[in-house]
Amino acid sequence: MVIGRSAAQTQRAGDQGLRPSDATLQWVTTRVRFAPSPTGSLHLGSARTALFNWLFARSAGGEFLVRIEDTDAERSRPELIQQVFDTLEWLGLDWDNRGDEPRQSERADQYREVVDRMLAEGRAYACNCERAAVDARNSAAGRPPGYDGFCRDRALTVGPDTVARFATPSAGTVEFDDVIRGHVSFECANLEDFVIARSDGSVTFLLANAIDDDAMGITHVMRGEDLLNTTPKSLLLRQAIGGGEPPVYAHLPLIVGEGRKKLSKRRDDVAVENYRDAGYLPEAMVNYLALLGWGPSDGIEVRPLNEIVEMFSLEAINPSPAAFDAKKLAHVNAEKLRALDADEFLRASEPFLAGAPWEPAGFDRDVFVAIAPEVQSRVKTLGEVPAMVDFFFLDAPLMDEASVAKAITNNPDAPELLAGAIRRFESETWSAEALHAATLELGEAHGLKLGKAQAPIRVAVTGRTVGPPLFEALVLLGRTTTLDRLKRASRSIPDEATTIT
Ligand code: GLU
């Protein structure tokens, strides 16, 4: 019994993003949906699901819809719905039913009608079994766990103590061709009579999901592989409710983290908002997420989204688990940051500068604009920007202890290098070239290369061993501030440091 779509139909629909509707024999628009349950913030796996649906819809000229699956009243938190919308918007995944997204919590009446009809038609039945009783019957009969069909023929009346269970076929198979996983087959004997409505009358996820995919005319369902096992139930339900031709299914590969373990909310940083707050660009996020299971045929992985839309195809998705690699994401972000023009970089940096330690006073926009290109080429995230420039705007730099220890306190050359720099910088022409040449000479006098010679100067002035190019920074900072900081650092070196041999 094949009740899902066959390979030929799937191929046709997948290739063309269209499917013929049996009822009208007309081509219908590709329509996909992202159906989050608002039980937490949007995580990487869900964002990847949303993105692949969006990419598919946009590449097929179809529609991308959003539906809120909040049938689980205990776990759903309404305030998270707006958060999901905000994150989708931030990612740039626009949806076509904006402002009119179905919320399953508001569709109880429609679902109830379906349940009542299924009960009347004998496709579902009332059940009042306690779990313990089911377990006891199963173990007495040596059966595996799962509902044993005890109430199927008891003709109980629906009431406050009963759930409604779907009467699954006891023999045969449910089969379908998944675009990514190929032909999939499930034995009906292994499918228990699952619950479709709880004792309080509310329907379960599976039924609401099947009804809505049909009602919304969804042509392709792309979702995580973890839901693959529920698909035979969805197909059976769809048939039972008299739904139209089932959608094409594409179950996306699992995303695994370190040690190839499934990404975990506890172990891994999975909330998309955290990446936004850390200064990842939305274009970097979507580019990177697109690579989790898919890859462009020419192997060029970092590219504009419109090219990804053009190249994307469901058939090219790899069924094996996709490894989330935070370093690669940071690398993609660094590349996207470098690709911004100066104005875009300034604008993108602004929210990160706003919360910086020099606020409310101290910021000098002209100084930031002057050094911004050097910062832009060095940071991996916008969150790193403030630490690259804070020394310009604070009265005293924030001294990083490890940097001070390495470049000044535990560096036997530091006292003389600092003293030499103070001497030379007092009268040197205040240009990057002149300061560079003077520091080079100071280093040569001590047998040191430029990097080692400038290290104590950099830490004295900026507080850290890493930052924008030093001499350009000193020019912007000015002679007086530079000399003040060099003198302060020089005075702070304990006497014994100068006597280390
Ligand atoms: N609401 C489900 C979830 O968030 C998605 C179900 C589906 O895509 O079919 O996991």
XYZ file of C-alpha atoms in Angstrom, residues 99-450:
352
model
C 0.261 39.054 9.703
C -2.094 36.188 8.954
C -0.165 33.198 10.263
C -2.500 30.411 11.418
C -2.179 29.642 15.122
C -3.280 26.174 15.972
C -4.487 27.280 19.402
C -7.165 29.301 17.604
C -8.380 26.423 15.452
C -9.703 24.085 18.128
C -13.235 24.073 16.671
C -12.110 23.003 13.220
C -9.980 20.231 14.687
C -12.789 19.077 16.946
C -15.089 18.728 13.972
C -12.583 16.399 12.310
C -12.212 14.332 15.487
C -15.980 13.993 15.833
C -16.286 12.916 12.235
C -13.516 10.356 12.607
C -15.204 8.996 15.732
C -18.556 8.781 13.934
C -16.957 7.001 10.995
C -15.155 4.527 13.237
C -11.742 5.760 12.139
C -11.086 6.779 15.700
C -12.392 5.530 19.038
C -12.641 6.604 22.637
C -10.232 5.052 25.125
C -10.000 5.325 28.902
C -7.018 3.056 29.545
C -4.514 4.067 32.186
C -0.894 3.742 31.085
C -0.147 1.311 33.940
C -2.937 -1.004 32.810
C -1.638 -0.994 29.226
C 1.892 -1.753 30.459
C 0.622 -4.574 32.641
C -1.337 -6.157 29.760
C 1.662 -5.870 27.441
C 4.071 -7.466 29.854
C 1.629 -10.261 30.710
C 1.273 -11.027 27.009
C 5.018 -10.543 26.301
C 4.293 -7.697 23.893
C 6.497 -4.653 23.249
C 5.419 -1.314 24.794
C 2.761 0.724 23.016
C -0.990 0.888 23.015
C -2.546 -2.574 22.550
C -5.885 -1.601 21.005
C -7.826 -2.661 24.093
C -10.650 -0.106 23.636
C -10.982 -0.469 19.889
C -14.142 -2.522 20.040
C -15.491 -1.339 23.368
C -17.571 1.440 21.830
C -16.985 3.773 24.757
C -18.718 7.116 24.704
C -16.450 10.125 24.432
C -16.277 11.944 27.742
C -13.979 13.831 30.078
C -12.113 10.627 30.964
C -11.448 9.429 27.464
C -8.910 10.241 24.808
C -9.565 9.667 21.105
C -7.255 7.196 19.409
C -6.755 6.716 15.709
C -7.480 3.189 14.514
C -4.389 2.366 12.477
C -4.559 -0.443 9.909
C -3.350 -3.648 11.526
C -1.582 -4.946 8.426
C 0.126 -3.613 5.317
C 2.661 -0.873 4.892
C 2.770 2.880 4.544
C 5.268 3.871 1.903
C 6.458 7.043 0.314
C 9.413 8.453 -1.550
C 11.270 11.043 0.412
C 13.249 13.415 -1.809
C 16.270 13.146 0.460
C 15.978 9.706 2.015
C 14.610 7.793 -0.934
C 11.935 5.127 -0.594
C 10.678 4.742 2.962
C 8.396 1.986 4.184
C 6.743 1.417 7.552
C 4.873 -1.688 8.700
C 1.400 -0.758 9.949
C 1.682 -3.539 12.523
C 4.335 -1.418 14.236
C 2.155 1.675 14.424
C 0.126 1.847 17.602
C -3.341 3.385 17.754
C -2.021 6.808 18.674
C -3.873 9.586 20.479
C -5.370 12.311 18.302
C -7.375 14.145 20.978
C -6.612 14.457 24.676
C -9.187 13.988 27.435
C -9.627 17.778 27.654
C -10.705 17.738 24.016
C -7.560 19.400 22.641
C -5.997 17.686 19.651
C -2.436 16.443 19.442
C 0.323 17.802 17.253
C 0.006 15.060 14.642
C -3.639 15.644 13.861
C -3.457 19.440 13.832
C -0.367 19.204 11.638
C -2.037 16.856 9.141
C -5.251 18.894 8.978
C -3.381 22.158 8.470
C -0.960 20.904 5.842
C -4.017 19.829 3.878
C -6.040 22.975 4.589
C -3.160 25.230 3.605
C -2.494 23.326 0.384
C 1.091 22.556 1.339
C 2.831 20.855 -1.596
C 6.201 20.056 0.006
C 6.999 19.321 3.628
C 10.608 19.932 4.531
C 11.418 19.269 8.145
C 13.931 17.617 10.437
C 14.734 13.950 10.157
C 13.599 13.489 13.758
C 10.023 13.686 12.455
C 10.460 10.990 9.814
C 8.906 8.345 12.088
C 5.740 10.401 12.422
C 5.216 10.679 8.661
C 3.375 7.348 8.223
C 0.925 8.531 10.884
C 0.503 11.843 9.065
C -0.171 10.017 5.805
C -2.717 7.706 7.415
C -4.444 10.649 9.061
C -4.530 12.555 5.832
C -6.169 9.663 4.083
C -8.658 9.250 6.942
C -9.723 12.888 6.929
C -10.228 12.767 3.186
C -7.393 15.160 2.499
C -6.060 15.881 -0.964
C -2.996 14.369 -2.532
C -0.260 14.164 0.098
C 2.684 16.546 -0.035
C 6.174 15.648 -1.174
C 8.314 14.949 1.886
C 11.929 15.920 2.330
C 13.395 15.067 5.723
C 16.453 17.186 6.336
C 19.589 15.645 7.792
C 20.264 15.905 11.478
C 22.670 18.607 12.625
C 25.395 17.242 14.867
C 27.793 19.115 17.110
C 31.093 18.188 18.655
C 31.759 14.444 18.839
C 29.080 14.034 16.151
C 26.380 14.131 18.805
C 23.000 15.652 17.991
C 23.096 19.409 18.707
C 21.891 19.904 22.232
C 20.296 22.975 23.732
C 22.279 22.434 26.898
C 25.702 21.658 25.474
C 25.802 23.802 22.355
C 25.110 27.428 21.671
C 22.038 26.852 19.545
C 19.887 29.982 19.891
C 20.064 32.058 16.721
C 19.558 35.232 18.783
C 22.806 34.569 20.601
C 24.646 34.733 17.304
C 22.853 37.941 16.408
C 23.804 39.421 19.785
C 27.418 38.307 19.406
C 27.695 40.214 16.145
C 27.114 37.680 13.414
C 25.594 39.122 10.262
C 22.300 37.632 9.065
C 23.834 37.061 5.621
C 26.599 35.017 7.251
C 24.101 32.985 9.273
C 21.954 32.092 6.269
C 24.986 31.376 4.098
C 26.437 29.081 6.740
C 23.116 27.376 7.553
C 22.605 26.716 3.831
C 25.774 24.614 3.942
C 24.398 22.304 6.635
C 23.270 19.506 4.366
C 23.511 21.311 1.053
C 26.439 22.577 -1.009
C 26.702 24.540 -4.243
C 27.732 22.464 -7.243
C 30.770 24.648 -7.967
C 32.102 24.289 -4.418
C 32.188 28.066 -3.744
C 30.626 28.109 -0.322
C 30.626 31.767 0.673
C 28.416 33.654 -1.727
C 25.445 36.026 -1.902
C 22.031 34.705 -0.967
C 20.530 35.349 -4.406
C 23.068 32.959 -5.899
C 22.194 30.360 -3.282
C 18.516 30.745 -4.213
C 19.402 30.160 -7.851
C 21.563 27.108 -7.188
C 19.512 25.469 -4.434
C 17.859 22.137 -5.108
C 16.272 19.602 -2.807
C 17.862 16.740 -4.703
C 21.337 18.009 -3.841
C 20.731 17.675 -0.096
C 22.951 15.087 1.497
C 21.094 12.631 3.777
C 23.997 12.106 6.178
C 24.220 14.232 9.321
C 25.600 17.740 8.893
C 28.283 18.855 11.344
C 27.893 22.268 12.923
C 31.294 23.937 12.982
C 31.399 27.189 14.967
C 34.844 28.057 13.559
C 33.599 27.801 10.019
C 30.619 29.990 10.866
C 33.013 32.598 12.312
C 35.092 32.382 9.158
C 32.036 32.919 6.947
C 31.080 35.865 9.141
C 34.545 37.406 8.854
C 34.330 37.147 5.082
C 30.882 38.737 5.012
C 32.100 41.522 7.310
C 35.007 42.253 4.994
C 32.624 42.406 2.055
C 30.624 45.288 3.594
C 31.314 48.756 2.296
C 32.505 51.353 4.806
C 29.046 52.749 5.514
C 27.502 49.323 5.954
C 30.244 48.354 8.378
C 29.702 51.529 10.410
C 25.982 50.963 10.516
C 26.362 47.319 11.479
C 28.838 48.260 14.243
C 26.655 50.938 15.805
C 24.502 48.711 18.051
C 27.662 47.095 19.382
C 29.340 50.433 20.068
C 26.253 51.672 21.881
C 26.739 49.319 24.821
C 30.497 49.835 25.074
C 32.330 50.709 28.326
C 33.163 54.315 27.355
C 29.509 55.287 27.221
C 27.943 57.769 27.717
C 30.900 60.053 26.979
C 34.120 59.555 25.101
C 33.098 58.292 21.694
C 34.539 60.170 18.765
C 32.863 59.193 15.535
C 35.606 60.666 13.350
C 38.242 58.560 15.075
C 36.110 55.460 14.648
C 35.510 56.207 10.972
C 39.236 56.671 10.438
C 40.218 53.344 12.012
C 37.138 51.352 10.920
C 38.667 49.816 7.758
C 41.518 48.375 9.830
C 39.056 47.001 12.365
C 36.799 45.595 9.656
C 39.605 43.521 8.195
C 40.560 42.077 11.583
C 37.390 41.090 13.425
C 35.393 37.901 13.039
C 32.271 39.299 14.708
C 30.857 42.743 15.375
C 31.004 41.883 19.062
C 34.798 42.114 18.811
C 34.657 45.696 17.520
C 34.435 47.601 20.849
C 37.539 45.883 22.256
C 39.456 46.868 19.130
C 38.767 50.569 19.638
C 37.916 51.147 23.294
C 41.376 52.555 24.097
C 40.621 55.543 21.880
C 37.615 56.549 23.895
C 38.452 55.648 27.489
C 40.517 57.893 29.726
C 42.736 54.949 30.559
C 42.915 51.736 28.538
C 41.488 48.571 30.053
C 44.635 46.630 30.842
C 44.431 42.940 29.981
C 46.405 41.186 32.702
C 47.850 38.449 30.534
C 48.969 40.974 27.920
C 50.595 43.213 30.550
C 52.410 40.256 32.079
C 53.682 39.006 28.741
C 54.649 42.253 27.048
C 55.625 44.427 30.023
C 56.009 42.916 33.485
C 57.760 39.718 32.433
C 59.539 41.216 29.455
C 63.131 42.195 30.335
C 63.340 44.523 27.323
C 60.174 46.431 28.231
C 61.677 49.129 30.506
C 64.198 50.225 27.903
C 61.802 49.949 24.983
C 59.239 52.081 26.800
C 61.838 54.619 27.896
C 63.213 54.742 24.353
C 59.751 55.182 22.862
C 58.962 58.027 25.267
C 62.202 59.743 24.289
C 61.746 59.304 20.548
C 58.006 59.969 20.396
C 58.386 63.302 22.198
C 59.946 64.925 19.157
C 59.179 62.549 16.281
C 57.035 63.733 13.375
C 53.555 62.500 14.331
C 52.960 60.224 11.364
C 52.566 56.464 11.097
C 55.706 56.180 8.929
C 57.896 58.160 11.337
C 56.646 56.275 14.424
C 57.118 53.010 12.606
C 60.717 53.911 11.641
C 61.528 55.069 15.173
C 60.217 51.860 16.714
C 62.107 49.781 14.173
C 65.327 51.522 15.154
C 64.618 51.072 18.846
C 64.132 47.376 18.245
C 67.322 47.068 16.199
C 69.282 48.619 19.031
C 68.085 45.702 21.191
C 68.374 43.044 18.510
C 64.565 42.803 18.259
C 62.252 42.588 15.270
C 59.450 45.129 14.936
